[in-house]
Short mmCIF file of C-alpha atoms in Angstrom, two decimals:
data_model
loop_
_atom_site.label_atom_id
_atom_site.label_comp_id
_atom_site.label_asym_id
_atom_site.label_seq_id
_atom_site.Cartn_x
_atom_site.Cartn_y
_atom_site.Cartn_z
CA MET O 1 -13.52 0.51 23.56
CA ARG O 2 -12.58 0.35 19.90
CA VAL O 3 -11.71 -3.08 18.53
CA TYR O 4 -9.42 -3.28 15.51
CA ALA O 5 -8.08 -6.10 13.34
CA ASP O 6 -5.40 -5.42 10.76
CA GLY O 7 -5.96 -1.67 11.20
CA GLU O 8 -9.70 -1.89 10.47
CA LEU O 9 -12.22 -0.77 13.10
CA LEU O 10 -14.52 -3.73 13.70
CA ARG O 11 -16.70 -2.50 16.55
CA THR O 12 -17.05 0.12 19.27
CA ILE O 13 -18.14 -1.42 22.59
CA PRO O 14 -19.41 0.28 25.78
CA ILE O 15 -17.21 -0.69 28.73
CA THR O 16 -16.46 0.05 32.34
CA THR O 17 -12.91 0.26 33.65
CA GLY O 18 -11.23 0.93 37.00
CA LYS O 19 -12.96 3.08 39.57
CA PRO O 20 -10.94 5.64 41.57
CA GLY O 21 -8.04 3.88 43.26
CA PHE O 22 -8.10 1.00 40.75
CA THR O 23 -6.89 2.62 37.55
CA THR O 24 -7.02 0.60 34.33
CA ARG O 25 -4.07 1.10 32.01
CA SER O 26 -5.02 2.99 28.86
CA GLY O 27 -3.78 2.57 25.32
CA VAL O 28 -3.47 -0.23 22.81
CA LYS O 29 -3.83 -3.69 24.33
CA VAL O 30 -3.17 -7.15 22.96
CA ILE O 31 -5.17 -10.14 24.14
CA MET O 32 -2.60 -12.66 25.41
CA GLU O 33 -4.89 -15.52 26.50
CA LYS O 34 -8.60 -16.34 26.27
CA PHE O 35 -10.69 -18.36 28.71
CA ASP O 36 -14.33 -19.42 28.33
CA SER O 37 -14.59 -19.13 32.11
CA LYS O 38 -12.16 -17.97 34.82
CA ARG O 39 -12.23 -17.52 38.58
CA MET O 40 -11.45 -13.92 39.56
CA ASN O 41 -10.02 -13.54 43.06
CA SER O 42 -8.89 -10.22 44.51
CA GLU O 43 -5.98 -11.81 46.38
CA THR O 44 -4.21 -12.44 43.05
CA VAL O 45 -3.93 -8.68 42.51
CA GLY O 46 -3.11 -7.72 46.10
CA ILE O 47 -6.59 -6.99 47.48
CA PRO O 48 -7.05 -9.02 50.69
CA ALA O 49 -9.94 -11.44 51.06
CA GLY O 50 -12.47 -10.12 53.53
CA SER O 51 -11.59 -6.48 52.87
CA ALA O 52 -14.24 -4.03 51.71
CA GLU O 53 -12.87 -4.32 48.13
CA GLY O 54 -12.25 -8.08 48.24
CA TYR O 55 -13.97 -10.40 45.76
CA ASP O 56 -13.97 -14.02 44.70
CA ILE O 57 -16.13 -14.65 41.63
CA ASP O 58 -16.24 -18.08 40.05
CA ASN O 59 -17.19 -18.57 36.40
CA VAL O 60 -16.46 -15.09 35.00
CA GLN O 61 -17.23 -15.62 31.34
CA TRP O 62 -15.09 -14.74 28.32
CA ALA O 63 -12.02 -13.64 30.29
CA MET O 64 -9.17 -12.31 28.11
CA ARG O 65 -5.80 -11.61 29.72
CA VAL O 66 -4.09 -8.35 28.68
CA THR O 67 -1.31 -8.24 31.32
CA TYR O 68 0.58 -10.82 33.36
CA SER O 69 -0.15 -8.74 36.47
CA GLY O 70 -3.85 -9.62 36.34
CA GLU O 71 -5.64 -7.19 34.05
CA PHE O 72 -8.41 -8.80 31.99
CA ILE O 73 -11.18 -7.87 29.61
CA HIS O 74 -14.23 -9.94 30.58
CA ALA O 75 -17.99 -10.24 30.66
CA ALA O 76 -19.33 -8.23 33.59
CA PRO O 77 -23.12 -8.57 33.49
CA TRP O 78 -23.32 -7.03 36.98
CA SER O 79 -22.09 -3.69 35.59
CA VAL O 80 -24.05 -3.40 32.31
CA GLY O 81 -25.87 -0.33 33.64
CA SER O 82 -22.53 1.45 34.11
CA GLN O 83 -20.88 0.36 30.87
CA GLY O 84 -20.28 3.37 28.66
CA HIS O 85 -21.15 5.74 31.53
CA ALA O 86 -19.11 5.09 34.70
CA ASN O 87 -15.98 3.27 35.81
CA VAL O 88 -16.83 0.77 38.54
CA SER O 89 -14.34 -2.11 38.26
CA HIS O 90 -11.23 -3.08 40.23
CA GLY O 91 -9.07 -2.44 37.14
CA CYS O 92 -10.37 -4.92 34.60
CA THR O 93 -12.34 -3.88 31.53
CA GLY O 94 -15.93 -5.06 31.87
CA LEU O 95 -18.37 -5.48 29.01
CA SER O 96 -21.68 -7.18 28.36
CA THR O 97 -21.73 -10.96 28.03
CA GLU O 98 -22.77 -10.61 24.38
CA ASP O 99 -19.92 -8.22 23.52
CA ALA O 100 -17.40 -10.34 25.43
CA ALA O 101 -18.53 -13.48 23.56
CA TRP O 102 -18.08 -11.64 20.24
CA LEU O 103 -14.61 -10.43 21.19
#
């Protein structure tokens, strides 16, 4: 992910995005809201609790909303090994805790 401010490239960050079946929108994104910590629950994006893809994670750090439909950029320490190499999320953009704190 390339991060720009006023047209200047500030940083390139390794990320993971949506795995097959959970496509992440591509293109330019604007951060609409920022949260130090946010609960992420699959039911809010139409994935039933208890299903194989269901999740309910409390205290997801540095969550930044990019759509009203539930797409976020956030710290995903559980996927650091995949960041920059494979897409393993449910549609959000995951990055290291350090990179998310910077952003």
